[in-house]
Amino acid sequence: MRLEAKLRPAEFLTVQGDLAAAARAVNGDARRALALASSLASVPRPGEGHTMQLFDALSTLAAADLTAARVVEAHLDALAILHQAGYPPRPDQTWGVFAAEGPGLTLTAMPADGGWRLDGTKPWCSLAGLLSHALVTAHVARADGPPGRRLFAVDLRQPGLTVHDDVWVARGLAQVTSGPVDFSQVAADPVGGDGWYLSRPGFAWGGIGVAAAWCGGAVGLARTLFDSAGGRAPDQLALAHLGAVDLAVTGAKYALAAAAADIDGGAADGPAGSILAARVRGIVARTVDDVIFHIGHALGPAPLALDARHAQRVADLELYVRQHHAERDDAALGHMLMMTGSAPW
């Protein structure tokens, strides 16, 4: 299903049902997810007054199919970054963002022949073998100063790239292969200056968009629990699990709504945006963990063994939410709070 690409942001909510149906049709297929992503030009960008509609769209996708949400989120994040940089993509392009770092792996950018060339290895390059383009961070080597880190736009269809999809053995998000990629003299166009990718306001906002997708995955599981409770007379334990899931999901949705209001209201730039993103991501990640716990205790092994959609959703979500680094991210939030110099509550 190809959604109308000319909708104004205020009209976008009228196609949420179509969005859910399109995501269900993806059914874990990465190529179908990319086709869906390329059709969503009407989804609002963060920080332009309709951020909650963006978060709702990502949640709607994830509640129906997490592969769809995972692929679309990265594509839309890349488009938002390109828009901020004044670097317009073509509508036939599909984009990812390769910004992770890994021990022992370095990607270096060097000026060459009036342009730039990338050499080295980049880890966690999702769908590098299927995407047409990606935004890639690389370390800039300079003879006249300290190295910096810069963002580059890369056409993934050119020579010099070796994609290692064979290392991806995950059962969750199985088709969103995210192995390393080797770069050998690969041409790249700079997007923003040194440090721009990490310092721009949208860096924190993109992280909250990922959390919106996590929340949608939790909603999908919560609906399974609700439907099960409606199929038979629930006992007190089943009702307790349902109530606990509602508290967790509702809290996460409130956190996302408040974050969207702060982003659109100009209150999520700089350190405030970093703290906001850390809080919301932490809240939603805990929600996901709580919902998976309660679903497992309430429903037992049957849906994991006999319901293919449910079993896939659990596997997908358990992997996806591990982009939150648990106690390490909690510690990073604690450090940011201490740097403010006063208690935030």
Short mmCIF file of C-alpha atoms in Angstrom, two decimals:
data_model
loop_
_atom_site.label_atom_id
_atom_site.label_comp_id
_atom_site.label_asym_id
_atom_site.label_seq_id
_atom_site.Cartn_x
_atom_site.Cartn_y
_atom_site.Cartn_z
CA MET A 1 0.00 0.00 0.00
CA ARG A 2 1.40 3.40 -0.99
CA LEU A 3 0.16 6.25 1.18
CA GLU A 4 -0.63 9.65 -0.28
CA ALA A 5 2.59 11.69 -0.28
CA LYS A 6 0.95 15.14 -0.51
CA LEU A 7 -0.90 15.27 2.81
CA ARG A 8 -0.45 18.32 5.00
CA PRO A 9 0.60 17.54 8.61
CA ALA A 10 -2.87 18.36 9.98
CA GLU A 11 -4.37 15.73 7.70
CA PHE A 12 -1.94 12.98 8.57
CA LEU A 13 -3.97 11.48 11.40
CA THR A 14 -6.74 10.63 8.94
CA VAL A 15 -4.57 7.87 7.48
CA GLN A 16 -3.50 6.20 10.73
CA GLY A 17 -5.71 3.18 9.95
CA ASP A 18 -4.08 2.88 6.54
CA LEU A 19 -0.68 3.20 8.22
CA ALA A 20 -1.40 0.29 10.57
CA ALA A 21 -2.67 -1.85 7.69
CA ALA A 22 0.42 -1.07 5.63
CA ALA A 23 2.66 -2.02 8.55
CA ARG A 24 0.82 -5.31 9.09
CA ALA A 25 1.34 -6.09 5.41
CA VAL A 26 5.11 -5.73 5.91
CA ASN A 27 5.00 -8.75 8.25
CA GLY A 28 8.72 -8.73 8.97
CA ASP A 29 9.85 -8.27 5.35
CA ALA A 30 12.61 -5.65 5.09
CA ARG A 31 12.04 -4.93 1.38
CA ARG A 32 8.36 -4.25 1.97
CA ALA A 33 9.33 -2.05 4.91
CA LEU A 34 11.63 0.00 2.67
CA ALA A 35 8.86 0.40 0.11
CA LEU A 36 6.60 1.67 2.88
CA ALA A 37 9.28 4.04 4.16
CA SER A 38 9.75 5.61 0.73
CA SER A 39 5.99 6.32 0.54
CA LEU A 40 5.80 8.36 3.76
CA ALA A 41 6.80 11.83 2.62
CA SER A 42 3.78 13.27 4.44
CA VAL A 43 4.95 12.33 7.95
CA PRO A 44 5.85 15.53 9.86
CA ARG A 45 9.42 16.29 10.84
CA PRO A 46 10.31 16.85 14.51
CA GLY A 47 10.39 20.38 15.82
CA GLU A 48 8.05 21.88 13.22
CA GLY A 49 4.86 21.98 15.27
CA HIS A 50 3.53 18.47 14.67
CA THR A 51 6.05 16.29 16.50
CA MET A 52 3.38 14.28 18.30
CA GLN A 53 1.96 13.24 14.94
CA LEU A 54 5.40 11.88 14.03
CA PHE A 55 5.59 9.96 17.31
CA ASP A 56 2.05 8.66 16.81
CA ALA A 57 2.96 7.45 13.34
CA LEU A 58 6.02 5.56 14.60
CA SER A 59 4.00 4.04 17.45
CA THR A 60 1.20 3.03 15.07
CA LEU A 61 3.70 1.28 12.81
CA ALA A 62 5.38 -0.52 15.69
CA ALA A 63 2.14 -1.70 17.23
CA ALA A 64 1.42 -3.45 13.94
CA ASP A 65 4.90 -4.59 12.85
CA LEU A 66 8.26 -3.77 14.41
CA THR A 67 10.26 -4.37 11.23
CA ALA A 68 8.16 -1.69 9.54
CA ALA A 69 8.74 0.72 12.41
CA ARG A 70 12.47 0.00 12.68
CA VAL A 71 13.07 0.66 8.98
CA VAL A 72 10.75 3.65 8.66
CA GLU A 73 12.12 5.34 11.81
CA ALA A 74 15.69 5.28 10.49
CA HIS A 75 14.63 6.52 7.04
CA LEU A 76 12.59 9.41 8.50
CA ASP A 77 15.38 10.32 10.91
CA ALA A 78 17.79 10.53 7.99
CA LEU A 79 15.38 12.74 6.03
CA ALA A 80 15.02 15.05 9.04
CA ILE A 81 18.81 15.32 9.35
CA LEU A 82 19.16 16.07 5.64
CA HIS A 83 16.45 18.72 5.91
CA GLN A 84 18.24 20.39 8.83
CA ALA A 85 21.45 20.43 6.79
CA GLY A 86 19.76 21.81 3.66
CA TYR A 87 20.66 18.66 1.72
CA PRO A 88 17.50 17.60 -0.16
CA PRO A 89 17.24 13.89 -1.06
CA ARG A 90 15.47 12.51 -4.11
CA PRO A 91 12.14 10.72 -3.56
CA ASP A 92 13.46 7.45 -5.02
CA GLN A 93 16.20 7.17 -2.38
CA THR A 94 16.04 5.08 0.80
CA TRP A 95 18.18 6.17 3.71
CA GLY A 96 19.70 4.86 6.91
CA VAL A 97 21.90 6.38 9.60
CA PHE A 98 25.18 4.63 10.45
CA ALA A 99 26.54 6.46 13.49
CA ALA A 100 27.57 3.70 15.91
CA GLU A 101 31.13 3.19 17.08
CA GLY A 102 32.73 -0.13 18.01
CA PRO A 103 35.90 -1.23 19.78
CA GLY A 104 38.76 -1.74 17.37
CA LEU A 105 36.77 -0.37 14.41
CA THR A 106 37.42 3.06 12.89
CA LEU A 107 36.10 4.79 9.81
CA THR A 108 38.28 7.65 8.60
CA ALA A 109 37.45 10.47 6.20
CA MET A 110 40.15 12.09 4.09
CA PRO A 111 39.93 14.91 1.52
CA ALA A 112 40.72 13.61 -1.97
CA ASP A 113 40.40 15.03 -5.49
CA GLY A 114 38.21 17.92 -4.40
CA GLY A 115 35.90 15.65 -2.41
CA TRP A 116 36.07 13.13 0.43
CA ARG A 117 36.87 9.42 0.66
CA LEU A 118 36.04 7.01 3.48
CA ASP A 119 38.27 4.14 4.58
CA GLY A 120 37.84 1.65 7.41
CA THR A 121 35.01 -0.29 9.00
CA LYS A 122 31.69 0.92 10.43
CA PRO A 123 29.72 -1.36 12.79
CA TRP A 124 25.94 -1.74 13.10
CA CYS A 125 25.04 -0.69 9.56
CA SER A 126 21.38 -1.68 9.32
CA LEU A 127 20.17 -2.76 5.87
CA ALA A 128 23.37 -1.60 4.17
CA GLY A 129 22.82 -4.20 1.46
CA LEU A 130 19.32 -2.94 0.63
CA LEU A 131 19.41 0.82 1.14
CA SER A 132 20.35 3.20 -1.65
CA HIS A 133 22.03 5.76 0.65
CA ALA A 134 23.15 6.32 4.23
CA LEU A 135 24.32 9.08 6.51
CA VAL A 136 27.61 7.88 7.99
CA THR A 137 29.74 9.38 10.75
CA ALA A 138 33.51 9.23 10.28
CA HIS A 139 36.61 10.52 12.00
CA VAL A 140 38.32 13.27 10.02
CA ALA A 141 42.11 12.97 9.93
CA ARG A 142 43.93 16.31 9.70
CA ALA A 143 47.61 17.12 9.47
CA ASP A 144 47.10 20.64 10.89
CA GLY A 145 44.92 19.95 13.92
CA PRO A 146 43.14 17.42 16.14
CA PRO A 147 40.83 14.89 14.51
CA GLY A 148 37.12 15.63 14.41
CA ARG A 149 33.96 13.67 13.75
CA ARG A 150 31.78 14.53 10.78
CA LEU A 151 28.67 13.30 9.00
CA PHE A 152 28.73 12.21 5.36
CA ALA A 153 26.12 11.21 2.78
CA VAL A 154 27.12 8.03 0.99
CA ASP A 155 25.69 6.31 -2.08
CA LEU A 156 25.76 2.66 -1.03
CA ARG A 157 25.55 1.40 -4.62
CA GLN A 158 29.10 2.46 -5.55
CA PRO A 159 32.21 0.24 -5.56
CA GLY A 160 34.40 -0.06 -2.48
CA LEU A 161 31.80 -1.25 0.04
CA THR A 162 31.73 -4.73 1.55
CA VAL A 163 28.62 -5.54 3.58
CA HIS A 164 28.91 -8.32 6.19
CA ASP A 165 25.31 -9.45 6.58
CA ASP A 166 26.47 -12.97 7.44
CA VAL A 167 27.31 -11.98 11.04
CA TRP A 168 23.65 -11.15 11.81
CA VAL A 169 22.16 -14.18 13.59
CA ALA A 170 19.36 -12.42 15.50
CA ARG A 171 15.94 -14.04 15.73
CA GLY A 172 14.38 -10.64 16.42
CA LEU A 173 14.30 -8.17 13.51
CA ALA A 174 15.85 -10.98 11.53
CA GLN A 175 15.66 -9.20 8.17
CA VAL A 176 16.97 -5.87 9.48
CA THR A 177 20.53 -7.12 9.14
CA SER A 178 22.92 -4.81 11.00
CA GLY A 179 26.44 -6.07 10.46
CA PRO A 180 29.64 -4.12 9.80
CA VAL A 181 30.54 -2.54 6.48
CA ASP A 182 34.08 -2.14 5.11
CA PHE A 183 34.79 1.09 3.21
CA SER A 184 37.66 1.34 0.74
CA GLN A 185 38.13 4.73 -0.91
CA VAL A 186 34.36 5.32 -0.95
CA ALA A 187 33.23 8.73 -2.18
CA ALA A 188 31.21 10.75 0.33
CA ASP A 189 29.62 14.20 0.58
CA PRO A 190 29.96 16.13 3.87
CA VAL A 191 26.71 16.99 5.66
CA GLY A 192 27.28 19.80 8.14
CA GLY A 193 30.59 20.70 9.70
CA ASP A 194 32.73 19.00 12.31
CA GLY A 195 30.61 17.95 15.29
CA TRP A 196 27.37 19.16 13.72
CA TYR A 197 25.65 15.78 13.78
CA LEU A 198 25.93 15.42 17.55
CA SER A 199 25.45 19.09 18.47
CA ARG A 200 22.32 19.85 16.42
CA PRO A 201 19.01 19.93 18.39
CA GLY A 202 17.54 17.11 16.31
CA PHE A 203 20.07 14.57 17.61
CA ALA A 204 18.18 14.25 20.89
CA TRP A 205 14.82 14.38 19.13
CA GLY A 206 15.74 11.44 16.93
CA GLY A 207 16.46 9.36 20.00
CA ILE A 208 12.97 10.10 21.31
CA GLY A 209 11.53 8.99 17.97
CA VAL A 210 13.12 5.58 18.52
CA ALA A 211 11.44 5.47 21.93
CA ALA A 212 8.09 6.18 20.27
CA ALA A 213 8.59 3.04 18.19
CA TRP A 214 9.47 1.03 21.32
CA CYS A 215 6.28 2.31 22.92
CA GLY A 216 4.25 1.17 19.93
CA GLY A 217 5.72 -2.30 20.25
CA ALA A 218 4.62 -2.38 23.89
CA VAL A 219 1.14 -1.27 22.83
CA GLY A 220 0.95 -4.20 20.40
CA LEU A 221 1.72 -6.61 23.24
CA ALA A 222 -0.72 -4.86 25.57
CA ARG A 223 -3.50 -5.37 23.03
CA THR A 224 -2.77 -9.09 22.98
CA LEU A 225 -3.21 -9.18 26.76
CA PHE A 226 -6.43 -7.17 26.60
CA ASP A 227 -7.87 -9.43 23.91
CA SER A 228 -6.99 -12.50 25.96
CA ALA A 229 -8.68 -11.06 29.03
CA GLY A 230 -11.81 -10.40 26.97
CA GLY A 231 -11.92 -13.97 25.69
CA ARG A 232 -12.57 -15.46 29.10
CA ALA A 233 -13.52 -14.34 32.58
CA PRO A 234 -10.21 -12.99 33.96
CA ASP A 235 -9.22 -13.78 37.54
CA GLN A 236 -7.68 -11.27 39.92
CA LEU A 237 -4.14 -12.07 38.78
CA ALA A 238 -5.03 -11.49 35.12
CA LEU A 239 -6.67 -8.19 36.02
CA ALA A 240 -3.64 -7.18 38.07
CA HIS A 241 -1.34 -7.83 35.11
CA LEU A 242 -3.67 -5.88 32.82
CA GLY A 243 -3.73 -2.94 35.23
CA ALA A 244 0.04 -2.95 35.58
CA VAL A 245 0.47 -2.96 31.80
CA ASP A 246 -1.96 -0.05 31.46
CA LEU A 247 -0.02 2.00 34.02
CA ALA A 248 3.26 1.35 32.22
CA VAL A 249 1.97 2.08 28.72
CA THR A 250 0.00 5.16 29.78
CA GLY A 251 3.03 6.59 31.56
CA ALA A 252 5.18 6.09 28.48
CA LYS A 253 2.59 7.74 26.24
CA TYR A 254 2.36 10.74 28.57
CA ALA A 255 6.15 11.04 28.54
CA LEU A 256 6.19 11.06 24.73
CA ALA A 257 3.40 13.64 24.55
CA ALA A 258 5.21 15.94 26.99
CA ALA A 259 8.44 15.51 25.03
CA ALA A 260 6.72 16.40 21.76
CA ALA A 261 5.32 19.56 23.36
CA ASP A 262 8.77 20.54 24.63
CA ILE A 263 10.35 19.92 21.22
CA ASP A 264 7.76 22.05 19.42
CA GLY A 265 7.87 24.68 22.16
CA GLY A 266 11.63 25.22 21.91
CA ALA A 267 12.35 23.70 25.32
CA ALA A 268 14.36 20.70 24.07
CA ASP A 269 17.56 22.21 22.71
CA GLY A 270 21.09 21.79 24.02
CA PRO A 271 21.55 20.10 27.43
CA ALA A 272 17.80 20.25 28.09
CA GLY A 273 17.17 18.17 24.99
CA SER A 274 19.79 15.61 25.99
CA ILE A 275 18.27 15.21 29.45
CA LEU A 276 14.78 14.98 27.97
CA ALA A 277 15.83 12.27 25.53
CA ALA A 278 17.59 10.27 28.26
CA ARG A 279 14.53 10.46 30.50
CA VAL A 280 12.00 9.52 27.84
CA ARG A 281 14.10 6.69 26.46
CA GLY A 282 14.62 5.35 29.98
CA ILE A 283 10.92 5.56 30.82
CA VAL A 284 9.86 3.81 27.62
CA ALA A 285 12.57 1.15 27.88
CA ARG A 286 11.35 0.29 31.40
CA THR A 287 7.81 0.19 30.05
CA VAL A 288 8.82 -2.35 27.43
CA ASP A 289 10.57 -4.52 30.01
CA ASP A 290 7.55 -4.31 32.34
CA VAL A 291 5.06 -5.14 29.59
CA ILE A 292 7.05 -8.15 28.39
CA PHE A 293 7.29 -9.36 32.00
CA HIS A 294 3.55 -9.03 32.67
CA ILE A 295 2.55 -10.52 29.32
CA GLY A 296 4.71 -13.57 29.97
CA HIS A 297 3.35 -14.07 33.48
CA ALA A 298 -0.26 -13.48 32.46
CA LEU A 299 -0.39 -15.58 29.28
CA GLY A 300 2.21 -18.26 29.84
CA PRO A 301 3.93 -20.08 26.97
CA ALA A 302 0.95 -20.55 24.64
CA PRO A 303 1.18 -17.33 22.57
CA LEU A 304 4.96 -17.61 22.33
CA ALA A 305 4.61 -21.15 21.01
CA LEU A 306 1.40 -20.93 18.95
CA ASP A 307 0.91 -17.30 17.84
CA ALA A 308 3.49 -16.40 15.20
CA ARG A 309 2.78 -12.66 15.25
CA HIS A 310 3.03 -12.47 19.04
CA ALA A 311 6.21 -14.54 19.20
CA GLN A 312 7.83 -12.38 16.52
CA ARG A 313 6.75 -9.16 18.21
CA VAL A 314 8.34 -10.24 21.50
CA ALA A 315 11.59 -11.26 19.80
CA ASP A 316 11.70 -8.06 17.73
CA LEU A 317 10.97 -5.79 20.67
CA GLU A 318 13.43 -7.45 23.04
CA LEU A 319 16.22 -6.81 20.53
CA TYR A 320 15.08 -3.33 19.46
CA VAL A 321 14.82 -1.95 23.00
CA ARG A 322 18.39 -2.98 23.74
CA GLN A 323 19.43 0.13 21.88
CA HIS A 324 18.83 1.54 25.36
CA HIS A 325 21.94 0.60 27.32
CA ALA A 326 20.12 0.04 30.61
CA GLU A 327 22.18 1.04 33.65
CA ARG A 328 24.87 2.68 31.50
CA ASP A 329 22.30 5.10 30.08
CA ASP A 330 20.90 5.64 33.59
CA ALA A 331 24.40 6.56 34.72
CA ALA A 332 24.78 8.96 31.79
CA LEU A 333 21.51 10.63 32.82
CA GLY A 334 22.72 10.88 36.40
CA HIS A 335 25.91 12.57 35.21
CA MET A 336 23.94 15.10 33.15
CA LEU A 337 21.75 15.89 36.15
CA MET A 338 24.78 16.46 38.38
CA MET A 339 26.27 18.81 35.77
CA THR A 340 23.23 21.10 36.09
CA GLY A 341 24.28 21.91 39.66
CA SER A 342 20.83 21.69 41.24
CA ALA A 343 18.23 19.04 41.97
CA PRO A 344 15.78 18.77 39.04
CA TRP A 345 12.73 17.81 41.12
#
